[in-house]
Structure formats: structure tokens, C-alpha cells
XYZ file of C-alpha atoms in Angstrom:
626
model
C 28.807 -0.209 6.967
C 27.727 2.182 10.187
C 27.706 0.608 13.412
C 26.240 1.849 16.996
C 28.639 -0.302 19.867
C 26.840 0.377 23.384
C 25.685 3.958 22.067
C 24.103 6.374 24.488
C 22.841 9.546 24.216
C 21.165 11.546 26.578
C 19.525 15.187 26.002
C 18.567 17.525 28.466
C 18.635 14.778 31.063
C 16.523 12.134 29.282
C 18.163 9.330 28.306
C 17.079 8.676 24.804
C 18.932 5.849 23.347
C 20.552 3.565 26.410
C 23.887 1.180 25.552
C 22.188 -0.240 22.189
C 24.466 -1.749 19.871
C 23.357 -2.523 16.093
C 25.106 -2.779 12.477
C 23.629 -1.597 9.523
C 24.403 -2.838 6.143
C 26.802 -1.001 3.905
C 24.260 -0.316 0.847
C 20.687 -0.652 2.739
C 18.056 1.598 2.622
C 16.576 1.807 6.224
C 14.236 3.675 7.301
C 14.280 4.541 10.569
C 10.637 4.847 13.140
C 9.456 5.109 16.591
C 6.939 7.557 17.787
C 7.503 10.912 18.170
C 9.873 12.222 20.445
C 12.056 9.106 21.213
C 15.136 10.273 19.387
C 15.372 9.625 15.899
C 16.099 13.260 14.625
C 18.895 13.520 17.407
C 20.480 10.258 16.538
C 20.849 11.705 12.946
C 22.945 14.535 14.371
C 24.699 11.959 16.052
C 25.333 10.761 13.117
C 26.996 13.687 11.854
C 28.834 14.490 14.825
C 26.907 17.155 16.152
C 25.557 15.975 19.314
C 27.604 14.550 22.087
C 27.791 10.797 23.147
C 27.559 10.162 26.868
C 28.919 6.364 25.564
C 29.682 4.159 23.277
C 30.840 4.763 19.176
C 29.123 5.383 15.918
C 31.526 3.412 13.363
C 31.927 3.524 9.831
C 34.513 3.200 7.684
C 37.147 6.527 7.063
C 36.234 6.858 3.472
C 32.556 6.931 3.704
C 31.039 10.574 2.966
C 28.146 11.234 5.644
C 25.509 13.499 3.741
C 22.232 15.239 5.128
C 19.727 18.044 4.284
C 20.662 21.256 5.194
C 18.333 22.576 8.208
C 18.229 26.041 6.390
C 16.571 27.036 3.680
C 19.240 28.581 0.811
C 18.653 31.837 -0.603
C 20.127 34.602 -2.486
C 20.934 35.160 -6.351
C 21.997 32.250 -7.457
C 19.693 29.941 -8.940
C 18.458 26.475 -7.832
C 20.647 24.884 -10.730
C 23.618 26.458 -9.650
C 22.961 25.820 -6.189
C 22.102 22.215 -6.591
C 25.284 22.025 -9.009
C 27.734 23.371 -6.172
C 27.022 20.417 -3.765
C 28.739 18.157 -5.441
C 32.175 19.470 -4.124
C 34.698 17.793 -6.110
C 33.535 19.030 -8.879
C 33.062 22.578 -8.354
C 36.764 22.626 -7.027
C 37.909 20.986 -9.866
C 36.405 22.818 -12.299
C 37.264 25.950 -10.611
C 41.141 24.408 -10.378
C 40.872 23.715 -14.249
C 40.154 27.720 -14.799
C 43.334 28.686 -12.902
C 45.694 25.999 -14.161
C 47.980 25.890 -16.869
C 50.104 22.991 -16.268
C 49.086 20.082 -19.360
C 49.952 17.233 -17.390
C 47.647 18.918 -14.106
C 44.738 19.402 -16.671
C 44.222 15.790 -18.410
C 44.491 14.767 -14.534
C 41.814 16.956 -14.099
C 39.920 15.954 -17.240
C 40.161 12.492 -16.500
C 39.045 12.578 -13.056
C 35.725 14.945 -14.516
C 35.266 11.881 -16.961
C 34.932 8.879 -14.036
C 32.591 11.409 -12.013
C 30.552 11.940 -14.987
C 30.588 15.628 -14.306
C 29.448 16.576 -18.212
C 26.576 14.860 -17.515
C 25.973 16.556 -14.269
C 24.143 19.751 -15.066
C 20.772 17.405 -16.614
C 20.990 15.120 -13.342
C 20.812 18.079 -11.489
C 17.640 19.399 -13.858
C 16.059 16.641 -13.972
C 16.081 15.952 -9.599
C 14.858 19.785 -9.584
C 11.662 18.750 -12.102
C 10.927 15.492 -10.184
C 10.770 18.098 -6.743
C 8.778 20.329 -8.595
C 10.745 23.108 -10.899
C 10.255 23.501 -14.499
C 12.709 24.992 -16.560
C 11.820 28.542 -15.739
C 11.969 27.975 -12.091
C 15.149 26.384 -12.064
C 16.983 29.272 -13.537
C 15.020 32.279 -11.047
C 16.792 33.608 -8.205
C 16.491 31.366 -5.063
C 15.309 34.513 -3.132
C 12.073 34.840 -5.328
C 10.948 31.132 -3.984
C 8.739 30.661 -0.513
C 10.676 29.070 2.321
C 9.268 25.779 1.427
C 10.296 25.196 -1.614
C 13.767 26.796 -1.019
C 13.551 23.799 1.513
C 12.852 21.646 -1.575
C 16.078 22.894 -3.286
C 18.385 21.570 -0.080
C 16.544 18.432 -0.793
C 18.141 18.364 -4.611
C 21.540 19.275 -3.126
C 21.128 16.540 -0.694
C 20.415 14.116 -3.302
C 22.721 15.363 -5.887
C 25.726 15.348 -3.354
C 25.338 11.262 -3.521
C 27.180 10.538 -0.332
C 27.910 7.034 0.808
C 25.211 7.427 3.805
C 22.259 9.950 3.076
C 20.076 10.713 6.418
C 17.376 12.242 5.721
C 14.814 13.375 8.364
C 11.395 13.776 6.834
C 11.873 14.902 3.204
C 8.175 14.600 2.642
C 7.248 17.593 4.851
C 7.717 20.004 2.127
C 6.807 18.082 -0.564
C 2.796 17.829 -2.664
C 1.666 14.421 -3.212
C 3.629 14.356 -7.358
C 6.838 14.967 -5.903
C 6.364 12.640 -2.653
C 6.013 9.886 -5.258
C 8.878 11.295 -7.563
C 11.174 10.866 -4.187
C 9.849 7.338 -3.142
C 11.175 6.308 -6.860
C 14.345 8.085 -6.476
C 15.479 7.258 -3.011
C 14.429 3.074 -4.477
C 17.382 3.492 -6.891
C 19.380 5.059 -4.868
C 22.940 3.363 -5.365
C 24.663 4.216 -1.413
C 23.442 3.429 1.997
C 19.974 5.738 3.154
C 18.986 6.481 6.497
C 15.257 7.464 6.117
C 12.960 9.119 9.381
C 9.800 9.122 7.701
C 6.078 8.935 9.143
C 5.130 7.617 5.549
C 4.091 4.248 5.304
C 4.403 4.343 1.618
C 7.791 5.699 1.049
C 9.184 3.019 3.411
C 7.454 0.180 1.853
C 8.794 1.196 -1.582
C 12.204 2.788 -0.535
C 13.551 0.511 2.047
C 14.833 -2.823 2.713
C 15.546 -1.942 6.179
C 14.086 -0.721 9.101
C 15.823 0.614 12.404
C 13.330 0.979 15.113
C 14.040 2.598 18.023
C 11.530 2.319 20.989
C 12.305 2.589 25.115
C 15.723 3.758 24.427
C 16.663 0.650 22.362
C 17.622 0.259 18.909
C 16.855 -3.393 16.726
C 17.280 -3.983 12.681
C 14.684 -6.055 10.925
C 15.666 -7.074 7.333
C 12.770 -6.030 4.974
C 10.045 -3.296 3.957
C 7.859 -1.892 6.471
C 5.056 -4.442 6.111
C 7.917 -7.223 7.113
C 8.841 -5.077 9.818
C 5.688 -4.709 11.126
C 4.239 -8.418 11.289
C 7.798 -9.264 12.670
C 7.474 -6.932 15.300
C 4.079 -8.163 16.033
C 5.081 -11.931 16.061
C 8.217 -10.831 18.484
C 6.106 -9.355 20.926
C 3.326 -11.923 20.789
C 6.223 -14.854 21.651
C 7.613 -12.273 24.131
C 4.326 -11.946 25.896
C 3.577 -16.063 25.911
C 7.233 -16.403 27.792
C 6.515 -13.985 30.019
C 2.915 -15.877 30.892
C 4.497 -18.537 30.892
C 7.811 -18.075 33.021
C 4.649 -16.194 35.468
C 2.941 -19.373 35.674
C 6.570 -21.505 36.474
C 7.036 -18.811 39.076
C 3.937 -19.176 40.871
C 4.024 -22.964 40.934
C 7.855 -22.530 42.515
C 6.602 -20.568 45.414
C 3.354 -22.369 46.288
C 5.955 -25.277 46.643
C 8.232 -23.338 48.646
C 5.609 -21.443 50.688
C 4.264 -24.929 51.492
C 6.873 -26.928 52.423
C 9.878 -24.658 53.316
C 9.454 -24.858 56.954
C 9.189 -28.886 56.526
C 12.423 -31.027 57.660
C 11.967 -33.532 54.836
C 11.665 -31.071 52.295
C 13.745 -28.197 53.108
C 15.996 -29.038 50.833
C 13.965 -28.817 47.940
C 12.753 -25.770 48.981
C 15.901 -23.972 49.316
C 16.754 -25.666 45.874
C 13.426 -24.121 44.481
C 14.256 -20.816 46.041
C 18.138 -20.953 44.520
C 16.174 -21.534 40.910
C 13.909 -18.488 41.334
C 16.895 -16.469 41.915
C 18.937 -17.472 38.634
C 15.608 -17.279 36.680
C 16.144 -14.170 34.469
C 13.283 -12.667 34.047
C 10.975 -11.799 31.109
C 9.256 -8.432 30.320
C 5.541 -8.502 30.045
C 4.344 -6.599 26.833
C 2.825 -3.770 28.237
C 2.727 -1.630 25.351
C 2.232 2.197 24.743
C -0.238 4.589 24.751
C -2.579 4.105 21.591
C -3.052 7.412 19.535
C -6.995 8.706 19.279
C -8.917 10.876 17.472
C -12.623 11.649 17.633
C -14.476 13.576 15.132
C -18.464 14.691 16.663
C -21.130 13.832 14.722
C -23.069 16.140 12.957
C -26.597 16.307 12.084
C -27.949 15.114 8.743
C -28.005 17.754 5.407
C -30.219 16.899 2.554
C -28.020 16.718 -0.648
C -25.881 18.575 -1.388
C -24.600 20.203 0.949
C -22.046 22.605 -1.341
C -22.108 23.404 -4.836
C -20.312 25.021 -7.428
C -21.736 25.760 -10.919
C -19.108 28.189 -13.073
C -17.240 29.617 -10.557
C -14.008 31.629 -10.797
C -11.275 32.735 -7.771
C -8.775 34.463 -7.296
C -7.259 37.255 -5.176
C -7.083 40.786 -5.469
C -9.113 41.240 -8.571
C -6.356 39.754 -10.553
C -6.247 36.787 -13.078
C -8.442 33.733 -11.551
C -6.489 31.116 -10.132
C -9.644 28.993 -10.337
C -12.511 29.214 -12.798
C -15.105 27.059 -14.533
C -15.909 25.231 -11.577
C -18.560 23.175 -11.713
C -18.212 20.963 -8.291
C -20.640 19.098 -5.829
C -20.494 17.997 -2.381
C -22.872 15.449 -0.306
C -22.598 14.278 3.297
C -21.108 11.210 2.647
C -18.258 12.116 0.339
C -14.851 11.325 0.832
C -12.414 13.950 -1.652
C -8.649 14.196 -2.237
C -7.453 17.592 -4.261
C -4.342 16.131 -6.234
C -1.818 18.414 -8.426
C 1.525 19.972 -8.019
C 2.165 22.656 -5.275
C 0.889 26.016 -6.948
C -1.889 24.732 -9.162
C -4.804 26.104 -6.255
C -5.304 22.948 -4.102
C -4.917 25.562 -1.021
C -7.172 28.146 -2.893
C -10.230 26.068 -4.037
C -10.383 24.832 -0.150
C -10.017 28.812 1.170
C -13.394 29.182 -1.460
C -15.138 26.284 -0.029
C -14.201 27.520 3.378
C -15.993 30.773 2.720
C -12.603 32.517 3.267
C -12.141 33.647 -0.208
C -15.248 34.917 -2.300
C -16.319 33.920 -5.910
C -15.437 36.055 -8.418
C -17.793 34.616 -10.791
C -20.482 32.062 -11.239
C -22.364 30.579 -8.386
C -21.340 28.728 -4.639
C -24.391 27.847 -2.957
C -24.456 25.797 0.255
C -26.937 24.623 2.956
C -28.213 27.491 5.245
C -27.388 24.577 7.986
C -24.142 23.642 7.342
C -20.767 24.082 9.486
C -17.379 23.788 8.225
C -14.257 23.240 9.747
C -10.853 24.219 7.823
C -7.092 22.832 8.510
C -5.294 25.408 7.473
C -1.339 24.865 7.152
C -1.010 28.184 8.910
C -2.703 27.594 12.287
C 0.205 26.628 13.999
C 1.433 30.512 13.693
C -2.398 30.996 14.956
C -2.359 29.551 18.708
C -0.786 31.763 21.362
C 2.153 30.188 22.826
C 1.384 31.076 26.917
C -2.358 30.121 26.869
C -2.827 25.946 27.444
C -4.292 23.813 25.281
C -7.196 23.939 27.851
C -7.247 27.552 27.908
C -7.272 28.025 24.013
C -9.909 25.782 23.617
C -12.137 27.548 26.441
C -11.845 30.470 24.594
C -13.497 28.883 21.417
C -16.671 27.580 22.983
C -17.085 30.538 25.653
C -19.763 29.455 28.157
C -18.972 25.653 28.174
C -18.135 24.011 30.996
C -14.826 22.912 31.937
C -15.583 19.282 31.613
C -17.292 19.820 28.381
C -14.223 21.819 26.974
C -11.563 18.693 28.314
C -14.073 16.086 26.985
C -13.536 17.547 23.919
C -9.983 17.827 24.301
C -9.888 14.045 25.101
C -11.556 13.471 21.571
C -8.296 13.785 20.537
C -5.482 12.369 22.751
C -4.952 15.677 24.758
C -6.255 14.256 28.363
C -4.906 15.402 31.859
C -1.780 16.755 31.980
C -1.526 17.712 28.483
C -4.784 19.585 28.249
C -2.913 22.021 31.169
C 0.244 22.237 29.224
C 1.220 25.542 27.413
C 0.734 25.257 23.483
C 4.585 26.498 23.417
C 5.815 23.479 25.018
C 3.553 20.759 23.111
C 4.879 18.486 20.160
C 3.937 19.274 16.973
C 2.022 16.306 16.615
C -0.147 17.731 19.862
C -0.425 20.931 18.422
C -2.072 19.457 15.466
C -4.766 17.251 17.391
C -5.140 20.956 19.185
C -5.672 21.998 15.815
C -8.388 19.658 14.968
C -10.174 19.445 17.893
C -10.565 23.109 17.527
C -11.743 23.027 13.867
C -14.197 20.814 15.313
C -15.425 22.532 18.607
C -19.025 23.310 16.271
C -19.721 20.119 14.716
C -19.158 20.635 11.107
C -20.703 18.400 8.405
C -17.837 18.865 6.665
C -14.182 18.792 7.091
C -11.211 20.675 4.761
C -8.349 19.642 5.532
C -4.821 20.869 4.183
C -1.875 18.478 4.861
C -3.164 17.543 8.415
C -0.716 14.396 8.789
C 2.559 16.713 9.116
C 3.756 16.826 12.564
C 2.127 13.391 13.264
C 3.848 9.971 13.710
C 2.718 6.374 12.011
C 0.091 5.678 14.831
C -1.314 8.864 14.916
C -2.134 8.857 11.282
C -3.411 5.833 11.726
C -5.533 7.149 14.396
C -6.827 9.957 12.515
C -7.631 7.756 9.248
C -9.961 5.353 10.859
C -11.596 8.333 12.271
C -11.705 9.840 8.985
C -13.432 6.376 8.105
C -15.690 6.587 10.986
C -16.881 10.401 10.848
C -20.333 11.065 9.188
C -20.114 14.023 7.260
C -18.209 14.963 4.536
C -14.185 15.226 3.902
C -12.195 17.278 1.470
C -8.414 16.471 1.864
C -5.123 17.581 0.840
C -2.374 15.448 1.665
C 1.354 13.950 0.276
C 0.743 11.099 1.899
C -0.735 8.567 -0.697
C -1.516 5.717 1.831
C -3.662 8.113 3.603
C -5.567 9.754 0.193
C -6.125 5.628 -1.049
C -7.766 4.676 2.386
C -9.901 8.065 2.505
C -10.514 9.359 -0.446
C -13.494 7.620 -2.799
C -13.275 10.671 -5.282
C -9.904 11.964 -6.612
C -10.571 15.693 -7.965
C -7.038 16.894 -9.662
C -6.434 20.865 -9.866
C -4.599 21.328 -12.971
C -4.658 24.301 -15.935
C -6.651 26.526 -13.971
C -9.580 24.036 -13.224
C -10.445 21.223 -11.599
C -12.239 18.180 -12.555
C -12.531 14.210 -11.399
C -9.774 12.352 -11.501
C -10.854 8.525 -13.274
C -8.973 6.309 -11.321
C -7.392 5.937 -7.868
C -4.125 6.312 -6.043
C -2.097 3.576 -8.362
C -3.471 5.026 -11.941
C -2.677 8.809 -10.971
C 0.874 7.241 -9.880
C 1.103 5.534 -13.095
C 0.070 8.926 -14.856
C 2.723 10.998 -13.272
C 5.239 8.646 -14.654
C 4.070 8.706 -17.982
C 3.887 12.098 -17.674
C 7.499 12.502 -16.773
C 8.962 9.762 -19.906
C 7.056 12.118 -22.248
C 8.428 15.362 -20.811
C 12.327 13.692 -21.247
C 11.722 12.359 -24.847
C 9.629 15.868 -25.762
C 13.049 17.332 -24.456
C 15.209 14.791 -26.430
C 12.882 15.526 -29.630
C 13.811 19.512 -29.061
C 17.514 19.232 -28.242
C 18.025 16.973 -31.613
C 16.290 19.062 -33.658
C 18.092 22.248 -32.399
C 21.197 24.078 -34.039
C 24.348 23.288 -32.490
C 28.172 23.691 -33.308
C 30.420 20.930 -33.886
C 31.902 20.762 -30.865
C 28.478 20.767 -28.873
C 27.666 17.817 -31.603
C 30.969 15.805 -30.613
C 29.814 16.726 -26.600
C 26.284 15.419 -27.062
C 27.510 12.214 -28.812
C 30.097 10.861 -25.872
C 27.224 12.214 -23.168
C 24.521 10.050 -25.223
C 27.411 6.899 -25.362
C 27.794 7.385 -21.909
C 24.460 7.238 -20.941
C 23.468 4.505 -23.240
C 26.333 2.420 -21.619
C 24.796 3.367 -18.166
C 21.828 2.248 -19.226
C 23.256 -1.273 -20.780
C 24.750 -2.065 -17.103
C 21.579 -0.840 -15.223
C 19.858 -3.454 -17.513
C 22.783 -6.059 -17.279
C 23.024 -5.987 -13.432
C 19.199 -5.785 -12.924
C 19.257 -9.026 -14.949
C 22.183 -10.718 -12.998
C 20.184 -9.870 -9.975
C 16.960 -11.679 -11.151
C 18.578 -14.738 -11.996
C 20.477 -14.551 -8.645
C 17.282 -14.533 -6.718
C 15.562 -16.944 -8.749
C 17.878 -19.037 -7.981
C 17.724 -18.472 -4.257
C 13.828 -18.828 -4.504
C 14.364 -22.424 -6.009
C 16.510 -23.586 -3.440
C 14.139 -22.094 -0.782
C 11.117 -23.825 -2.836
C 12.921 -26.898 -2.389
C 13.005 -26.604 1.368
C 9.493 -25.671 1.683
C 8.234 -28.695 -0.417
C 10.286 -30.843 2.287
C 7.224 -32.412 4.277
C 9.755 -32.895 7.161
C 10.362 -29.203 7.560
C 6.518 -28.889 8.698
C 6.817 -31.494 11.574
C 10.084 -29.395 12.463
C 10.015 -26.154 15.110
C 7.451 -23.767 14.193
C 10.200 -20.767 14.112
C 11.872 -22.945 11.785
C 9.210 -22.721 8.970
C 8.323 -18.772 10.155
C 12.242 -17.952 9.456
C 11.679 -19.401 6.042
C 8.326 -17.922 4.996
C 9.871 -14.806 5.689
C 12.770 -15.533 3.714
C 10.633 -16.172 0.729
C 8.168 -12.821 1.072
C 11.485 -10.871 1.303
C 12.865 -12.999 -1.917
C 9.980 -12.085 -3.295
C 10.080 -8.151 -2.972
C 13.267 -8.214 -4.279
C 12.488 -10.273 -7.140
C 9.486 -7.610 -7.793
C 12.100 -4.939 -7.212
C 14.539 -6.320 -9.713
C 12.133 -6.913 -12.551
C 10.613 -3.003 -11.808
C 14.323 -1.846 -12.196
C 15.198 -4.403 -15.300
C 11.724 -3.205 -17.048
C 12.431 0.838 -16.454
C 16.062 0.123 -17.357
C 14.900 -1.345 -20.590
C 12.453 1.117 -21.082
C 14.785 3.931 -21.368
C 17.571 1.882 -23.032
C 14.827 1.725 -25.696
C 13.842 5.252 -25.149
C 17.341 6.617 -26.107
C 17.289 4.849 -29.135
């Protein structure tokens, strides 16, 4: 259980979260949203005891192990495995202790203890977290200094998984993630057996990871049992009823003081009047809905290419003269198409949109394009582009030099940057801002077509929701790399996956290339099985491998056991609910009466999806072992 009991925080002078109060359940998995900026990241530190309460308590109970991500990237000689390994604490000290000690009755304690925390089975959890983020074999075992910053970040990710804690906050994990391991995480963080705090801007991962959501908006904090979807038509429903009270307490008002305006200065009803008056004063009274700024984005629209606009017939790239990254190409692109690059991080997603982009050259076979066209490239390294002093005005002057100022800040307003924040220095915008920035400078020549490389980053729920319906709505053509899969499925028409040093359509559509990753990954662990039986090992290692197999077969038998239990639990919940519903009296009832219960039954029914997904992969790999 973690509890927030009239909790404020203030930063810098803003009051971010204002005498809110709310309990969270011991096990849920809640993610946590609000738009950018409110607090949600500084909460988390709250969390953790690194920022300061100005009131109020964060509760939980004494035992319970608070785990996070670590902000900085690890480095150094060791490798990911070992790195990884060392998080879980207990058992690198004991292990460590059981080196040093040579008392017998100290070492069965120690033994024992390594046996409940399954810590012989430890090293191929930790391997196979580090192949679901993206690390084969050969990668797991290379120095952490030889990786890129991101996926070093990737690695703090495993340790913060692997550490297991009783609450895991986590505050965008997606950010350096491809689109494979995005969906390896969303399955993960499901199972997930301890509480999980999730800040996410993906719509996805909190539909299928989380049975909670904690939104925090105008300093306020409320719970809503269910996914995302439940949380959202909740929400909506709240604030609907919210905004017919307040219309209709409005209307009560007025019709008090046209009474008391008319006859308060009237000896035989001045009494009433002052009554009337008396009731306006205890009415408490009822926010309007006013609601927040909407999020916008505006692509221009181009002029009309005869197809195609871009093609590719045998190409090859590369850099440096070396080995092609890229080759046998054989690609085209018309006005109207709509294409998502899938494949893992370092299979030449970012490379095949530099070539398209005219950034990188052919180094063999053929790119032709249309003498007319105009591209504009996201690049994930533009933020390191924009000078930090100049304004967001000012930069974008500086990309259409002679336009006039009201052209340059109509532009800007394409894209949510209007008045104040068109005259605010790029240093002291969000990154969501600098990312509209971004675009609406990719866009100052009004390209037919659009490459874009992970341009939903630094933006929140609304703003991606923003920039997909004007995705939807622009006229030329889109190319898109993204790890957000409810962003590819409403885009993208044509899947092209980048894999082997080529790249060719993908048949199918978000779902099916889901589906194939998993399949994937079952035939990479029984491929593994297959080698490690077949492989020479002592006696000893035989007797080892046995009790880890038992072990994990007897995991497996309770996964399946308990996924059961909980199917026949909620089935039996849904046929008591059933009965209510078929209750003709329960529709002449009050209307919130019958809305409580609907939603009852759609969240009865995602976990009865839930635990038939969990009883059928249990199963699955029950049957696998054997």
C-alpha cells in the first residue's frame, strides 16, 4: 500500500500538487498522467525521498523496498550481465559473504536463503530481461563502456527490473527503447508480481500494463480503477455530470436573485428574501468545466507530384566506404503513402531515412526522385541543433530569411507555439515545445514528404494525439519511425521492416508484427534449450540443471494453477454481476446505478481477458519445458 495524506509539494515557487490525499493499492499497476509539466516526474522523487514536502506524508508500509531507474547511464568494464546481476543486493552480499565464510552452520543459512530467492536461477532472468531490451548474447558480455548512452540507459532499465522491489516507479522507460523492445516491456511490466508506478505518454503500454491510473491535473491527484480506456471515458463522464451541476446550480442561482432583487425591499416579503439570500450563502459552489488548452499541430500543404515521388531500385549505404549497412533496396514512394520502418535499434531504420533524406549518398544502385520535391527530416539529434539564447521566433526567422514577422509566427502557431512562447528562449522551452519547434521548422518549405525519427519523445498524450490526426490530415507523404505502436497502427498503411541488411514490406499490421516478435522470442528460448541439452556438461552442472529445471517447472505449475483460480474467481463475479444486470428493476433505478455496474463488468472483463492471456502463456511454456 502507498498513501499521499494532504501531500504538497511545491518547486521553485509553483505549487504543483496542493493538500491531495489518495491510496493506492498494494499490488496495482498504475500508471500515472497529466500533461507535461504538472509534476509527475517530481512526485516520483518524492517518492523516493528526494524532494522536500512543504505538507502532508507519503505512507507505506516499513518493509516495502522503493525501486527506480537510475538517472545515469552505467559505464565502465563490467558487463551488462554483471551489472544487471549486482542490483539485486541481497544476493551479491550473500554470495560475496559465502566466499569469506567458513562457519557450516553460517553457510547452509546462507544456502538456504539463496534457495527461497531463487538466486541459481538468477543469472538467465537477468539474460533473458537484457534480450527482451535488446542484447544478444554477445552484447551482454561487452564492456558497458563500448555501448552509446542510450542503450547504457537500457541496461539501468534491466537493473531496475531485475531489482524486483515492492513499488517500481518508473518515469518513461519507453524513451530509449525501438518499437520490439517497447512491446517486450508492455508484456513484462503486465506480469509484473509488486506494485508499479508507471509515467508514460504511451497509450498502449498503459492499456496493457495497468489496472490503475493516478491522474494528476490542477495540483490534484484522483485514482480510477481500470486501464486507460476506463480511465478515460470515466473522466469524460465525471466532467460531463460536473459541468450539468454547475449549469444547473447557475440556473438555481439566477432564479434566487431575480426573487431577491425583486422583492427584497418589499415588507411582505422580506423575509423570504433574506431567507433566499441566507441559502445563496450556504450554497457551495460548483466548478464550471473550463478545460485546458488543446494541443495543435499543422502540417502546410504541398503541391501535387506525379507518382512516385522517390525510388529506390538496388541500392546499397553505408558510411565511410565500409561494409553497407543497407543494400538491395528496391523501395517506392507516392504522395499519399503512409510508412512505418520497424526492426530492432541498430538494424538501419535511422540510416535508410538519412539516404532518403539526401544526407547520406548511395553507394550503389539507383535513388531517383522528383526534380520538384521537398523533404523535411526529424532527426533525433536536432535538439543539440537549436541555439539555446535565440527564441523560438528568432530561430525560425532565420530559416525563412525575408518573411515577414507575421508570416514567420503564423507558422509558429501551426504548431501550438503562439504569443508568449514564440518570444521565449529555446533554452527555457519544454521538450515537448522544442519538438513542435522542431517540426514546424522541418516544415518552413512545404515538403511533400515527411521523415520522421521518433518525433513523439518529449510529447505528452494530447500532443500525440494532436500530431497524429495531423499526420492523418497532411497531403503528402510520411515515412515514420516510432516505439510507439498506437501511433505506427493509426498512421502507418505500409509496415516496411529493416532486418539482415535489407528492407522489405512487412505483410500484416501492428497486431501480426506483435504476434511475430513473440514467436520469435519462444523459438529463440527453446533453440537455447535444444543447445544447452545437447551440450557436454559435468555431473555436478547435470545435478544443477535438473533442480533449476524442477524449479522452474514448479513455477510454472503455480503460474498456471493461480491463473486458473483467478478465472474461476472472476467468472464467478461476472455471474453474479450478470444476474444484476438481467434484473429489469435495476434499469428503472438511478442512472449512476446501472453506469457503476457496466463499468464493473468491462473491468471484469479485462481481467478475465488478462487471466486467460496469463493461464494460456503459462501453459504454453509449462508445455514448452517438457
Amino acid at each position: 500500500m502507498l498513501s499521499f495524506n494532504k501531500l504538497s509539494i511545491r518547486i521553485g515557487g509553483r505549487l504543483l500538487i496542493d493538500n491531495a490525499s489518495v491510496q493506492l493499492p498494494a499490488n496495482g499497476h498504475v500508471g500515472f498522467v497529466g500533461r507535461n509539466g504538472t509534476g509527475k516526474s517530481t512526485l516520483l522523487k518524492a517518492i523516493l525521498g528526494e524532494v522536500q514536502l512543504e505538507a502532508g506524508a507519503i505512507r507505506h508500509r516499513s518493509r516495502d523496498r522503493i525501486g527506480s531507474v537510475a538517472q545515469e547511464a552505467p559505464t565502465g568494464t563490467i558487463t551488462p550481465l554483471e551489472h544487471v546481476l549486482a542490483a539485486n543486493v541481497e544476493r551479491t552480499h550473500l554470495l560475496k559473504e559465502l566466499e569469506k565464510t567458513s562457519d557450516g552452520t553460517r553457510v547452509a543459512t546462507i544456502h538456504e536463503r539463496l534457495n527461497e530467492i531463487s538466486a541459481h536461477a538468477a543469472p538467465a532472468r537477468v539474460s533473458q530481461i537484457l534480450a527482451g531490451l535488446g542484447f544478444d548474447e554477445a552484447a551482454q558480455n561487452r564492456p558497458l563502456k563500448s555501448f552509446s548512452g542510450g542503450w547504457r540507459m537500457r541496461v539501468a532499465l534491466a537493473a531496475g527490473l531485475f531489482s524486483q522491489p515492492d513499488f517500481l516507479l518508473l518515469d518513461e522507460p519507453t524513451n530509449h527503447l525501438d518499437l520490439e523492445a517497447s512491446l517486450w516491456l508492455e508484456r513484462f511490466l503486465a506480469r509484473y508480481p509488486n506494485g508499479l508506478i508507471l509515467v508514460s505518454h504511451d497509450r498502449d503500454l498503459l492499456e496493457h500494463a495497468c489496472d490503475g491510473i493516478l491522474h494528476l491535473d490542477a495540483a490534484q491527484l484522483a485514482y480510477y480503477t481500470g486501464n486507460f480506456e476506463q480511465f478515460e471515458r470515466t473522466r469524460r463522464d465525471k466532467l460531463a455530470q460536473q459541468q450539468t451541476a454547475y449549469m444547473r446550480q447557475q440556473a438555481e442561482r439566477k432564479h434566487i436573485q431575480a426573487f431577491i432583487d425583486r422583492f427584497r425591499y418589499k415588507a411582505s416579503k422580506a423575509r423570504q428574501a433574506q431567507s433566499r439570500i441566507k441559502m445563496l450563502k450556504r450554497m457551495e459552489p460548483i466548478a464550471g468545466v473550463t478545460g485546458e488548452a488543446t494541443a495543435h499541430f499543422e502540417f502546410p500543404c504541398p503541391d501535387v507530384l506525379a507518382p512516385p515521388i522517390l525510388v529506390l531500385e538496388g541500392a546499397a549505404v553505408g558510411y565511410d566506404g565500409s561494409v553497407p549497412v543497407l543494400q538491395g533496396l528496391d523501395l517506392r514512394i507516392d504522395m499519399d503513402d503512409r510508412i512505418a520502418l520497424l526492426g530492432a535499434n541498430g538494424n538501419g531504420k535511422t540510416t535508410l531515412l538519412r539516404l532518403l533524406a539526401g544526407e547520406l549518398v548511395a553507394t550503389a544502385g539507383e535513388l531517383r526522385k522528383s526534380a520538384k520535391l521537398k523533404i523535411g527530416y526529424f532527426a533525433q539529434d536536432q535538439f543539440d541543433q537549436l541555439d539555446p539564447n535565440l527564441t523560438a521566433f528568432r530561430h525560425l526567422a532565420t530559416k525563412i530569411p525575408g518573411a515577414a514577422d507575421a508570416k514567420v509566427r503564423a507558422h509558429l502557431g501551426r504548431f501550438g507555439l503562439e504569443q508568449t512562447k514564440a518570444d521565449t528562449r529555446i533554452g527555457e522551452l519544454s521538450g515537448g515545445e522544442r519538438t513542435r519547434l522542431n517540426l514546424a521548422t522541418i516544415t518552413t518549405l512545404t515538403p511533400h514528404l515527411l521523415l520522421l525519427d521518433e518525433p513523439t519523445n518529449h510529447l505528452d498524450i494530447d500532443a500525440r494525439e494532436a500530431l497524429l490526426q495531423a499526420l492523418n490530415a497532411f497531403e503528402g507523404a510520411v515515412v515514420l519511425v516510432s516505439h510507439d505502436p498506437h501511433l505506427v497502427s493509426m498512421v502507418a498503411d505500409q509496415l516496411w521492416l529493416v532486418k539482415d541488411g535489407g528492407c522489405e514490406l512487412f505483410d500484416g499490421d501492428v497486431a501480426d508484427y506483435r504476434h511475430s516478435i513473440l514467436e520469435n522470442t519462444r523459438e529463440t528460448r527453446r533453440e537455447e534449450k535444444r543447445i544447452n541439452r545437447n551440450a557436454p556438461v559435468s555431473k555436478r552442472e547435470n545435478r544443477r540443471k535438473r533442480a533449476e529445471d524442477r524449479a522452474a517447472k514448479a513455477s510454472l505449475r503455480r503460474a498456471v494453477h493461480d491463473a486458473e483460480k483467478r478465472m474461476e474467481s472472476i467468472a464467478a463475479e461476472r455471474e453474479a454481476l450478470a444476474g444484476k444486470l438481467a434484473d429489469p428493476l435495476i434499469y428503472e433505478g438511478p442512472t449512476a446505478d446501472l453506469a457503476n455496474l457496466a463499468i464493473l463488468k468491462a473491468d471484469l472483463d479485462q481481467k478475465l481477458e488478462s487471466a486467460e492471456t496469463d493461464w494460456l502463456e503459462a501453459q504454453e511454456a509449462l508445455e514448452a519445458e517438457t
